Short mmCIF file of C-alpha atoms and ligand atoms in Angstrom, two decimals:
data_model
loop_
_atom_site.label_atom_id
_atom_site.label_comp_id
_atom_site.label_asym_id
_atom_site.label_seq_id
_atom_site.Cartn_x
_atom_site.Cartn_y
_atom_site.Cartn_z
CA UNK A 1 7.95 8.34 31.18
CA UNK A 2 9.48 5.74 28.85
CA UNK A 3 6.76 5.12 26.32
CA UNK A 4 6.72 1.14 25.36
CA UNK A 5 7.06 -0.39 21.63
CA UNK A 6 5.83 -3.65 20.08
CA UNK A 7 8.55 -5.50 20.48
CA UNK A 8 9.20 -7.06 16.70
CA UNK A 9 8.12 -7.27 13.37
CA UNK A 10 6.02 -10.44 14.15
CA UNK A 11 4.51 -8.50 17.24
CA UNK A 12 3.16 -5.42 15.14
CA UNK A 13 1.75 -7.75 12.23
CA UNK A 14 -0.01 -9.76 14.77
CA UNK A 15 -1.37 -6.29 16.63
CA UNK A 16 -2.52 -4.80 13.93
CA UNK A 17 -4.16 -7.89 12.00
CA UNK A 18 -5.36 -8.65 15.44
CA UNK A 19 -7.32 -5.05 14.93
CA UNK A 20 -8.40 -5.96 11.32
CA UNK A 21 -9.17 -9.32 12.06
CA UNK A 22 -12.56 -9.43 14.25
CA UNK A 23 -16.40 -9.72 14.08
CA UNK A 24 -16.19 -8.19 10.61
CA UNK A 25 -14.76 -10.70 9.14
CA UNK A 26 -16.56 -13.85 10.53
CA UNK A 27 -19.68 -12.17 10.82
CA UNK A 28 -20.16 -9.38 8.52
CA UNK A 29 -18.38 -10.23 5.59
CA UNK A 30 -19.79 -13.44 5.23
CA UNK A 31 -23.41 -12.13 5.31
CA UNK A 32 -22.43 -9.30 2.73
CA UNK A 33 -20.73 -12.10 0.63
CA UNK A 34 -24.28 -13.96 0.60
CA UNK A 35 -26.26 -10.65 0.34
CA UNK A 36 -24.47 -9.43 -2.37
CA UNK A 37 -23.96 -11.59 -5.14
CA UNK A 38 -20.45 -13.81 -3.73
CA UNK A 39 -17.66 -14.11 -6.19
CA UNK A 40 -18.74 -10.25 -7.42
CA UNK A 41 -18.41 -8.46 -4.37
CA UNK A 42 -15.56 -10.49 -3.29
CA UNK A 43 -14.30 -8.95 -6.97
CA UNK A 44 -14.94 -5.89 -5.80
CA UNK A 45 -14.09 -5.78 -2.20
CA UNK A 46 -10.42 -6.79 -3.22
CA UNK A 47 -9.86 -3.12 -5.26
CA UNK A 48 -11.04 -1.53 -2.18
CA UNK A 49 -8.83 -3.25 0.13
CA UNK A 50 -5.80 -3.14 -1.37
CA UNK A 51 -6.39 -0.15 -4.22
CA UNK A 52 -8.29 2.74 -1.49
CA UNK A 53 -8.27 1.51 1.73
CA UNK A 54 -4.38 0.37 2.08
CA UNK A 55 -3.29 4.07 1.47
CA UNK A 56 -5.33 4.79 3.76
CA UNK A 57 -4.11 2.54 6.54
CA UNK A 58 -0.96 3.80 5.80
CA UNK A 59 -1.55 7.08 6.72
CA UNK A 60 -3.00 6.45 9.72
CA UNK A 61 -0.16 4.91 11.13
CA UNK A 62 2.21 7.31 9.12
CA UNK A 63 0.38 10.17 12.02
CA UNK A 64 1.35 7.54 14.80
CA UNK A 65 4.71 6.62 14.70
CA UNK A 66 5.45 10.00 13.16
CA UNK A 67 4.16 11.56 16.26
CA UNK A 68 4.96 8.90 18.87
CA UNK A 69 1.74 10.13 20.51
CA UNK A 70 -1.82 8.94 21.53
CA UNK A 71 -5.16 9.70 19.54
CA UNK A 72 -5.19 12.99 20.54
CA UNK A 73 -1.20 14.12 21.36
CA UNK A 74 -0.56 13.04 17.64
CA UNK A 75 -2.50 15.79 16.11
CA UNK A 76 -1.65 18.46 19.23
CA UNK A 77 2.21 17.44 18.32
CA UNK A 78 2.00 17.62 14.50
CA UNK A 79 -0.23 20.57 13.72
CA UNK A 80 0.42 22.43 17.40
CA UNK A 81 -2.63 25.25 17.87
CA UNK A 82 -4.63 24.23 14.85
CA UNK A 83 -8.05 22.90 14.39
CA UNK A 84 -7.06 19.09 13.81
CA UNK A 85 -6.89 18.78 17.98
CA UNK A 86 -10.62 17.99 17.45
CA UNK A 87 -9.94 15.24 15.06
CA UNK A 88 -7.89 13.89 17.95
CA UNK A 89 -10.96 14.35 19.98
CA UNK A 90 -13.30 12.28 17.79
CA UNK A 91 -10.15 9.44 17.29
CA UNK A 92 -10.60 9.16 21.03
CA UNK A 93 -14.26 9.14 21.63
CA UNK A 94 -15.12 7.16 18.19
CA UNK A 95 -13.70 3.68 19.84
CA UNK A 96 -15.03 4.13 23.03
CA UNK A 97 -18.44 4.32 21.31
CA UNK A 98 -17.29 1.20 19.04
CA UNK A 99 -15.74 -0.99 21.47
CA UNK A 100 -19.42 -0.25 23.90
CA UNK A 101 -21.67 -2.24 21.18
CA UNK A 102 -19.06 -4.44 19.60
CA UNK A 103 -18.33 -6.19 22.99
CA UNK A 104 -22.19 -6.59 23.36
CA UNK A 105 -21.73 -8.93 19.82
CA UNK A 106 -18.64 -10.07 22.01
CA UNK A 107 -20.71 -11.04 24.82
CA UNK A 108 -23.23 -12.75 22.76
CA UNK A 109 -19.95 -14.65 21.58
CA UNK A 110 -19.18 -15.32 24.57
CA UNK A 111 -22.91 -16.84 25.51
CA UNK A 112 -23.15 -19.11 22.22
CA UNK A 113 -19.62 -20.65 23.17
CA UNK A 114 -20.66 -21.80 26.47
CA UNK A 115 -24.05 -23.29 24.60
CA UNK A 116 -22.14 -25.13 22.71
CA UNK A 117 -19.53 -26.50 24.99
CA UNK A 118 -23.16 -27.63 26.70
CA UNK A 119 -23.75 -29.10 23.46
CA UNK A 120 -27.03 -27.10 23.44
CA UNK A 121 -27.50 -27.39 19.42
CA UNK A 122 -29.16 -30.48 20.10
CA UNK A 123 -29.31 -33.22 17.36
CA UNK A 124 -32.24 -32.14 15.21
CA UNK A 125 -32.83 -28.83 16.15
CA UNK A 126 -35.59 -26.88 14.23
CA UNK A 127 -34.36 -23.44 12.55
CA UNK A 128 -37.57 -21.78 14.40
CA UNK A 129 -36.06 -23.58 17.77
CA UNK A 130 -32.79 -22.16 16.92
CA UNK A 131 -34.07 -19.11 16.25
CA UNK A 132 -36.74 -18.40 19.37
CA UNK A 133 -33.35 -19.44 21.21
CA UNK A 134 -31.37 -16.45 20.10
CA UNK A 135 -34.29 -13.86 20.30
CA UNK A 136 -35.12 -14.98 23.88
CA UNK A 137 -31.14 -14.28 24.48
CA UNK A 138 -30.71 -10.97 23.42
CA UNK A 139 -34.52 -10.03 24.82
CA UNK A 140 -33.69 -10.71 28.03
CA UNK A 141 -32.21 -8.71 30.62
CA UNK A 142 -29.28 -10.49 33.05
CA UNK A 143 -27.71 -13.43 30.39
CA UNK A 144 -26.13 -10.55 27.48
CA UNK A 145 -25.42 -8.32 30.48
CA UNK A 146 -22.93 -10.63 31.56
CA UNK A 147 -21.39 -11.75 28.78
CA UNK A 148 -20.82 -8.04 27.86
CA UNK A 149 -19.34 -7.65 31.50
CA UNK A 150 -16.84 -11.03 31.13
CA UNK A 151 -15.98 -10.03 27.15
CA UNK A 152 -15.26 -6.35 28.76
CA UNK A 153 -13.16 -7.68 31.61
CA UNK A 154 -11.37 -9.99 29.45
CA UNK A 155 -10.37 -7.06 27.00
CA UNK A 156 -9.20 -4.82 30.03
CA UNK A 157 -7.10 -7.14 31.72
CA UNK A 158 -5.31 -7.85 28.89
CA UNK A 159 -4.76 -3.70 28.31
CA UNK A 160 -3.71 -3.49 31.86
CA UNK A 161 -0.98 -6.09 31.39
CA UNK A 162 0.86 -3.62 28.97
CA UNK A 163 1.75 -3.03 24.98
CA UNK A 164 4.35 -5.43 25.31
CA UNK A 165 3.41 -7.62 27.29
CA UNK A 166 -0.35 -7.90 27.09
CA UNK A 167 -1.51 -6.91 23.55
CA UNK A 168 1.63 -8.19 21.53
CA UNK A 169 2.38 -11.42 23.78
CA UNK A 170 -1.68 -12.24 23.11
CA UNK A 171 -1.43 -11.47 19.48
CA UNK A 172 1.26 -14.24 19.18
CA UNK A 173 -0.69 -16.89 21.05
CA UNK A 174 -4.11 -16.00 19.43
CA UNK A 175 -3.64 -15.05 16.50
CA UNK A 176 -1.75 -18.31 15.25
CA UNK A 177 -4.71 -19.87 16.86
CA UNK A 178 -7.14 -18.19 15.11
CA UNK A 179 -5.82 -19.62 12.01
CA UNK A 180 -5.75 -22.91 12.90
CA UNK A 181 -9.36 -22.68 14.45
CA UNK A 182 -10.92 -22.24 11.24
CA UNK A 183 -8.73 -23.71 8.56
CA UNK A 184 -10.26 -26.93 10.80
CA UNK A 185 -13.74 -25.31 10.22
CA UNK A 186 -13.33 -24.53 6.55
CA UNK A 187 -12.02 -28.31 5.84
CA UNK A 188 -15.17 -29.37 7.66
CA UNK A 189 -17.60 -27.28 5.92
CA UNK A 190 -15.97 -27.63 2.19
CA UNK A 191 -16.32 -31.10 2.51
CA UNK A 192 -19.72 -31.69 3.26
CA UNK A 193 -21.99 -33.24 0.94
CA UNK A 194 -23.06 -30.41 -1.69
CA UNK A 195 -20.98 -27.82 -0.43
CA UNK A 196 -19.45 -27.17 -3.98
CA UNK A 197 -22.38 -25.23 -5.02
CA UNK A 198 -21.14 -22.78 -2.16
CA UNK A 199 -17.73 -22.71 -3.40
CA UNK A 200 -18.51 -22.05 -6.97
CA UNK A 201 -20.68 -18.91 -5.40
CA UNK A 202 -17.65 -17.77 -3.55
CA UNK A 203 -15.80 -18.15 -6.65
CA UNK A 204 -17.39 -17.77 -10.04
CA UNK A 205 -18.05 -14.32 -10.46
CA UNK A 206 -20.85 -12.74 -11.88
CA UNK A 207 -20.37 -9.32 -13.08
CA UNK A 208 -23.49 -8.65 -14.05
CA UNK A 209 -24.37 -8.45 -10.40
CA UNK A 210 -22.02 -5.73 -9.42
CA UNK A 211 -24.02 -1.84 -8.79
CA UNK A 212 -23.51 1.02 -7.06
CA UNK A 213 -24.56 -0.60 -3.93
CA UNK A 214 -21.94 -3.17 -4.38
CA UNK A 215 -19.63 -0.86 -4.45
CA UNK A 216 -20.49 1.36 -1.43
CA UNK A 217 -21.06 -1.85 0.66
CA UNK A 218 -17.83 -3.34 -0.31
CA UNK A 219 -16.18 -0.28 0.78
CA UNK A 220 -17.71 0.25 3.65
CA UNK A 221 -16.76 -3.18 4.46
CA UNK A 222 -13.04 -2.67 3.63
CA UNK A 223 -12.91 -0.13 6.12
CA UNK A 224 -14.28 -1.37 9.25
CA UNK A 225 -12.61 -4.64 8.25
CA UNK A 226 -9.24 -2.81 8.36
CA UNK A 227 -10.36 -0.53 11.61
CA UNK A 228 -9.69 2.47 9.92
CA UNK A 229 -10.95 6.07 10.70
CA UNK A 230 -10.66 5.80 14.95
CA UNK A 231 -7.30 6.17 15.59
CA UNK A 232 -6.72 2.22 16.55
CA UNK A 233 -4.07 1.85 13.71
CA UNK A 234 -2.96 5.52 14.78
CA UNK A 235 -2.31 4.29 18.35
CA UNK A 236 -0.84 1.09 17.01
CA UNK A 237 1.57 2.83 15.14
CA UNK A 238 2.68 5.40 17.51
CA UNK A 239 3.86 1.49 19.00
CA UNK A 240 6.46 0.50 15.98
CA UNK A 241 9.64 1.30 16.13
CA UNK A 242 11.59 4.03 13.63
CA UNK A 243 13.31 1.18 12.16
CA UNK A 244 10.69 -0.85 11.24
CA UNK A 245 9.14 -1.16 7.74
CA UNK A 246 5.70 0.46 8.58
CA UNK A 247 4.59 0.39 4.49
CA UNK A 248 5.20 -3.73 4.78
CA UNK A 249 3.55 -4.46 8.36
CA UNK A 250 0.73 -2.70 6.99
CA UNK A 251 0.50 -4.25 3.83
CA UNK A 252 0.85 -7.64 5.55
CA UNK A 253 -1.87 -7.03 7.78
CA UNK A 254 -4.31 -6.17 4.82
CA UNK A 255 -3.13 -9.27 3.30
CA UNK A 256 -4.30 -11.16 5.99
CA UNK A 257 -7.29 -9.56 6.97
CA UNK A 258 -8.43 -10.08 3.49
CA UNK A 259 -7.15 -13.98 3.64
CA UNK A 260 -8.90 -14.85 6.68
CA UNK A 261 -12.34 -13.35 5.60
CA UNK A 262 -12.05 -15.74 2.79
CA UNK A 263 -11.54 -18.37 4.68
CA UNK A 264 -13.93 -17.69 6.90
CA UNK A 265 -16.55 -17.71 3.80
CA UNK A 266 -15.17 -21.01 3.07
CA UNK A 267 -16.31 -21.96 6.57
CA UNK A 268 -19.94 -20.57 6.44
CA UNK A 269 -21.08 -20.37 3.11
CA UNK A 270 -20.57 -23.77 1.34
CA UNK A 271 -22.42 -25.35 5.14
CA UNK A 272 -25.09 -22.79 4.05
CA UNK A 273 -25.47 -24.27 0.82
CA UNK A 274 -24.56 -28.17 1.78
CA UNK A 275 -28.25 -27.87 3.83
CA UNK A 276 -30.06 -26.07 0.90
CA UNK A 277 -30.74 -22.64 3.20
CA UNK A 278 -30.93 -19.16 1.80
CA UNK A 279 -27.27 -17.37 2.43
CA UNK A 280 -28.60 -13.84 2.13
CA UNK A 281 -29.57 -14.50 5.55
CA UNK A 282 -28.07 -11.31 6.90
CA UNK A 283 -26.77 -10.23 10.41
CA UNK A 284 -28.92 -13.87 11.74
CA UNK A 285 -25.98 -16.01 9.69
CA UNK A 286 -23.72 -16.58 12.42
CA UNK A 287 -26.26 -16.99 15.98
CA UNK A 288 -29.18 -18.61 14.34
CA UNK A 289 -28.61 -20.16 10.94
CA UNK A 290 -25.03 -21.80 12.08
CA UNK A 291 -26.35 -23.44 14.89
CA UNK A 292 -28.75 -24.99 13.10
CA UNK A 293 -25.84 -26.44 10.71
CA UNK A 294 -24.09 -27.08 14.05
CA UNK A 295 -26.99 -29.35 15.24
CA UNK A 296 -27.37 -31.00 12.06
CA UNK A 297 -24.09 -32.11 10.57
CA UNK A 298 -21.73 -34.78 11.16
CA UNK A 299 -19.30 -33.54 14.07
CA UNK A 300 -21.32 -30.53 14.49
CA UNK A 301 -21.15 -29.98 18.14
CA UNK A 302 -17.45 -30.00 17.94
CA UNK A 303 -17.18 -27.47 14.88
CA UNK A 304 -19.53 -25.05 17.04
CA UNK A 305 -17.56 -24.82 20.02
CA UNK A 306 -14.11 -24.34 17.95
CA UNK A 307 -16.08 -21.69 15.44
CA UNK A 308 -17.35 -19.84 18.76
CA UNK A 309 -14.28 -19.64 20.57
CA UNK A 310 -12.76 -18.41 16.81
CA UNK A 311 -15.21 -16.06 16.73
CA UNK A 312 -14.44 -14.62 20.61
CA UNK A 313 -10.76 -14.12 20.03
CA UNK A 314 -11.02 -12.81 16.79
CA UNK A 315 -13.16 -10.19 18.61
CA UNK A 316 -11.00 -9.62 21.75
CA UNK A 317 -8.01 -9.04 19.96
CA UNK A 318 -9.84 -6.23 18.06
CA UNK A 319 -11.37 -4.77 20.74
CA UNK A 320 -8.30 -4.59 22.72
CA UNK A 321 -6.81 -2.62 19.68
CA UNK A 322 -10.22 -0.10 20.54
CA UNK A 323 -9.86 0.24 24.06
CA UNK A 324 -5.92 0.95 24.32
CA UNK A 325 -6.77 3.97 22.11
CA UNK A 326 -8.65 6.16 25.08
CA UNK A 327 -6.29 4.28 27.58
CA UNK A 328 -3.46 6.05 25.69
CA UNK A 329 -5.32 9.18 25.81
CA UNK A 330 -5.39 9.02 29.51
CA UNK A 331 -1.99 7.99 30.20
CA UNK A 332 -0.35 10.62 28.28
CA UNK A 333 -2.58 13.63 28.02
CA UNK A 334 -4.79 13.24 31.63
CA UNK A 335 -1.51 11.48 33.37
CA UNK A 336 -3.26 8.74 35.30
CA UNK A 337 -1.51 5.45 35.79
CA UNK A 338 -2.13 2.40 33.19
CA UNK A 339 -4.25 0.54 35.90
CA UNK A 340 -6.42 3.70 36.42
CA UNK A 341 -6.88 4.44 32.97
CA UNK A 342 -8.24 1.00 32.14
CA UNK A 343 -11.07 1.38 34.57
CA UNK A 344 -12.38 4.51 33.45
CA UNK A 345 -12.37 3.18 29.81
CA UNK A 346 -13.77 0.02 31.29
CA UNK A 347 -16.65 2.10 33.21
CA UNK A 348 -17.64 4.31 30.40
CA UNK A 349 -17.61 1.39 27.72
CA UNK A 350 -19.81 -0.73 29.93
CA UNK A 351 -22.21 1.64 30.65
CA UNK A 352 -22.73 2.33 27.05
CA UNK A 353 -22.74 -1.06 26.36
CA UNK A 354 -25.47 -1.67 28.46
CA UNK A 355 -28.04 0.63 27.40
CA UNK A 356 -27.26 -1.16 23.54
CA UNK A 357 -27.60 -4.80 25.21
CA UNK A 358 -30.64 -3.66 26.86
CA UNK A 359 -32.45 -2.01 23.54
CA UNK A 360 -32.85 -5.21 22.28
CA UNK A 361 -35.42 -6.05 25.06
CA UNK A 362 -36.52 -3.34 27.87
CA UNK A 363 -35.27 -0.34 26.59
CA UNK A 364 -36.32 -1.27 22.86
CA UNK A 365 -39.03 1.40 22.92
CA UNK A 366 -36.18 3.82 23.48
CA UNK A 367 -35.24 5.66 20.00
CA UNK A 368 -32.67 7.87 19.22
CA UNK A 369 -33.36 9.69 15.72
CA UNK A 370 -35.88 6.59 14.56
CA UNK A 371 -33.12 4.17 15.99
CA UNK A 372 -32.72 1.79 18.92
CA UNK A 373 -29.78 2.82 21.07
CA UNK A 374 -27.57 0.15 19.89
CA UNK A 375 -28.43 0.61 15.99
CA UNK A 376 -28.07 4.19 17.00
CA UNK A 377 -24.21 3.77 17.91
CA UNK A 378 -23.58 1.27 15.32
CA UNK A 379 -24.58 3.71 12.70
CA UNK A 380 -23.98 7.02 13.91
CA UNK A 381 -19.94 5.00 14.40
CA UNK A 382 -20.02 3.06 10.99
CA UNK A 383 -21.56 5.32 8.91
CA UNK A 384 -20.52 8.44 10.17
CA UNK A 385 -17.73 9.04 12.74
CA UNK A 386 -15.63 6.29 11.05
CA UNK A 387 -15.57 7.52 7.60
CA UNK A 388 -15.50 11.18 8.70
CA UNK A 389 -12.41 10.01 10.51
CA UNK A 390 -10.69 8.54 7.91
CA UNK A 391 -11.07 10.92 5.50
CA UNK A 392 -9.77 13.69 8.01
CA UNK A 393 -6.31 11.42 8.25
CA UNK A 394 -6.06 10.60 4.89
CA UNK A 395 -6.30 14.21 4.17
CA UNK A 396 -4.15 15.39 7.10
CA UNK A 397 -1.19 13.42 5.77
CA UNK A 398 -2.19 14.71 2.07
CA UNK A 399 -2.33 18.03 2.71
CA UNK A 400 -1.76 19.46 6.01
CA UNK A 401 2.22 17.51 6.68
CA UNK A 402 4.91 18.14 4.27
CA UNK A 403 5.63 15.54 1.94
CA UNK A 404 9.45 15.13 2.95
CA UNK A 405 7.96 13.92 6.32
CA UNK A 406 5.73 11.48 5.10
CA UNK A 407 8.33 10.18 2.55
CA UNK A 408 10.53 10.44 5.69
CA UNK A 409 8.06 7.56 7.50
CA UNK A 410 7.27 5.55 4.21
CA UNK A 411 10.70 5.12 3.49
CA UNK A 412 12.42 5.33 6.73
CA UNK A 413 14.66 8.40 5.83
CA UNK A 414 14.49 7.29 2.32
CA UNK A 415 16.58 3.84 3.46
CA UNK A 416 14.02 1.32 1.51
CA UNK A 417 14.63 1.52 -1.67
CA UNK A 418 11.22 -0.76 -2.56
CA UNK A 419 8.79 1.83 -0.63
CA UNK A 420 11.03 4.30 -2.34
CA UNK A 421 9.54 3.16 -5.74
CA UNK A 422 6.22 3.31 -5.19
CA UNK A 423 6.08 6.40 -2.80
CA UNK A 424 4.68 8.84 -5.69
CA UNK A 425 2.02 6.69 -6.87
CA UNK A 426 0.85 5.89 -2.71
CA UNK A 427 0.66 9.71 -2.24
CA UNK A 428 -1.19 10.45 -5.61
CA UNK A 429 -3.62 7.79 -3.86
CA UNK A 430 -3.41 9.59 -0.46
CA UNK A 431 -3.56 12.93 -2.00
CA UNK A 432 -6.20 12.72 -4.37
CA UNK A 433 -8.27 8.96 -4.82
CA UNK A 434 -8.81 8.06 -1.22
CA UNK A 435 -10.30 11.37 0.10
CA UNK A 436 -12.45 11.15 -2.98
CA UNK A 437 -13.63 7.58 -2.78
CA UNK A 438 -14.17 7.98 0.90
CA UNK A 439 -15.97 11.21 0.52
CA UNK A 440 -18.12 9.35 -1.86
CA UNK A 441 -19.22 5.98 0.79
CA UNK A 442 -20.06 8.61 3.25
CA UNK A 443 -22.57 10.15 0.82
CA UNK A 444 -23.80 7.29 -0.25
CA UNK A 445 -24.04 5.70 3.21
CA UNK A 446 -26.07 9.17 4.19
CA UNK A 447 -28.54 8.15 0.85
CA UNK A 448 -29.27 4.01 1.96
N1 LIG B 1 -11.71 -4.46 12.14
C1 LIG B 1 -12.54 -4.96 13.18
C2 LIG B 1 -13.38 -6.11 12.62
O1 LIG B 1 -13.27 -6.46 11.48
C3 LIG B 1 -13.43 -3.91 13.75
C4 LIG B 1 -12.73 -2.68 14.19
C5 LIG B 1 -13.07 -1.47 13.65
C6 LIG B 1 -11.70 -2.73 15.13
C7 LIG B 1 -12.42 -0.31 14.00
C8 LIG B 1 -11.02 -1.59 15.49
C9 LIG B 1 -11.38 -0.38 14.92
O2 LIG B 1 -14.17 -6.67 13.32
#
């Protein structure tokens, strides 16, 4: 069977920052920016992105288009009879595991959108109201269990309508969108009365603040942020054509990814500071400390429902880029059609899924090693199959395929003469700095 491409340039960049561009950067980075000390991390964060974790991406789609192949059929292709077929099997079950719990966050997306097109945030809401409001949510049994179901659904049909013409033809309508949605939200928030103390947190650095914590959490951010390690970009580049520049699509994508989760700082934190509240507020930022900016500022019930529907397409469009990865799997290695494929995905995710959404509330007595299920998955994915993952790849295309192939991919046959020039210093990185630095957040998330 023919196997389909992204059509164009503009279709992989909008794929693949589609995959970067998510819940990490709208809800996690912003928390980690007001955890950790603003301008500094942000300092920090950008040597990761663009100094370990670029090389990185890179090689994961270097295995992709060089095989052509899913998750799993890349490795079985490139290094036939060898051990690396179980990193194929871990770049097929990792996502399946992520895109379980992340759709639950997707659901709860999904819930807080609808609240606000209700206009729920009412005028003068209390933080504690706010706040009773989201805990009651996620306690209960029947309302996350549904949004997990629709934010599921949503995902699959747009993997059942095809590569081309689901996950590239959405890219170019939300993506662009995305953009827009919270530019708007930015220019809101930055002008609010005393929002310039927030600014001159995001962007006055203090050096004195950056550790060894910094560090670890600003890489750790850099690659979820950039969905490395579970064989998304892998999958996404077994998409791009042989003629297409993969060393600049990924490039651009890292350039956006790391745009957009300034922006959407510039949307959050200078609100935070504009009403005088605390912005190390953690993982509550986004469900209970914006709504009660939401219900409190000039035009706020309008800026909810636009940042809620920014933050559920930023979220589709990266789990779509999890769930193709087992559909890919299934098509190709297991030879079941697209449609069938989608549903078992669908089936398994969901049922994951909802044991997490339930552990906030019946099933919370439930631990698995100390944890509830869902901080269970997140962890045992973000802290340990991710990062074992991408150190495998970056490794693989170090040291297990000969250079003349991946000089073959950087460079397309050696025809770009810019990727040309700095092909020696990218596989020093790949070679020798990434599997080090990425060794090193994996220790260091095993010590925290
Ligand atoms: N990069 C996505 C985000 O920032 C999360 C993700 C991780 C997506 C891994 C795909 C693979 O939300």
């Amino acid at each position: 069977m023919e196997r389909e491409n992204f059509g164009n340039r503009f279709g992989v960049l909008v794929a693949m920052a589609g995959s970067a561009i998510g819940l990490g950067n709208l809800w996690r980075f912003p928390y980690l920016v007001g955890s950790y000390g603003g301008a500094a991390f942000i300092f920090v964060y950008i040597f990761c992105v663009f100094l370990l974790c670029l090389p990185i991406l890179f090689s994961e789609v270097i295995i992709g288009r060089r095989s052509h192949a899913n998750a799993y059929g890349a490795f079985k292709k490139l290094a036939p009879g060898t051990k690396w077929k179980w990193l194929g099997v871990a770049s097929v079950i990792t996502p399946i595991i992520v895109v379980s719990y992340y759709s639950v966050i997707g659901g709860w997306s999904l819930e807080y959108f609808f609240k606000s097109c209700m206009f729920e945030f009412t005028e003068g809401a209390t933080q504690a109201e706010l706040g009773s409001m989201f805990d009651k949510f996620i306690t209960s049994v029947w309302p996350p269990l549904v949004g997990h179901t629709i934010f599921l659904l949503l995902t699959g049909l747009v993997i059942i309508a095809g590569v081309k013409s689901g996950i590239e033809k959405f890219g170019k309508i939300m993506m662009p969108m995305l953009f827009v949605l919270i530019i708007v939200m930015a220019v809101r928030s930055i002008t609010l009365p005393g929002a310039m103390d927030g600014l001159v947190y995001l962007f006055k650095p203090d050096f004195s603040k950056i550790d060894g914590e910094v560090c670890s959490a600003a890489l750790g951010q850099a690659f979820f942020s950039l969905s490395l390690g579970v064989g998304t970009m892998l999958t996404y580049g077994s998409y791009i054509k042989k003629d297409e520049n993969i060393a600049a699509s990924s490039s651009y994508t890292a350039v956006s990814d790391f745009i957009f989760a300034l922006i959407a700082s510039c949307a959050i934190l200078p609100a935070v500071f504009a009403f005088g509240l605390n912005p190390q507020e953690g993982p509550g930022l986004v469900f209970q400390t914006l709504p009660f900016i939401f219900s409190n500022m000039p035009m706020g019930g309008f800026i909810a429902i636009i940042f809620f529907l920014a933050l559920i397409v930023a979220a589709i469009t990266s789990s779509i880029s999890l769930y193709e990865v087992g559909v890919a799997y299934l098509v190709e290695e297991r030879h079941v059609s697209r449609k069938k494929a989608s549903v078992i995905v669908f089936a398994v995710a969901w049922l994951i899924g909802a044991l997490c959404s339930l552990s906030f509330g019946p099933l919370s007595d439930i631990k698995i090693f100390g944890q509830t299920i869902f901080n269970f998955f997140d962890k045992l994915s973000a802290n340990f199959l991710m990062t074992i993952g991408g150190f495998l790849m970056v490794v693989f295309v170090g040291w297990k395929m000969s250079k003349s192939d991946v000089f073959d991919e950087f460079t397309n046959s050696g025809t770009l003469s810019a990727n040309k020039r700095i092909f020696k210093f990218v596989y020093f990185m790949i070679r020798y700095v990434c599997p080090i630095a990425v060794l090193m957040i994996f220790l260091s998330g095993l010590l925290f």
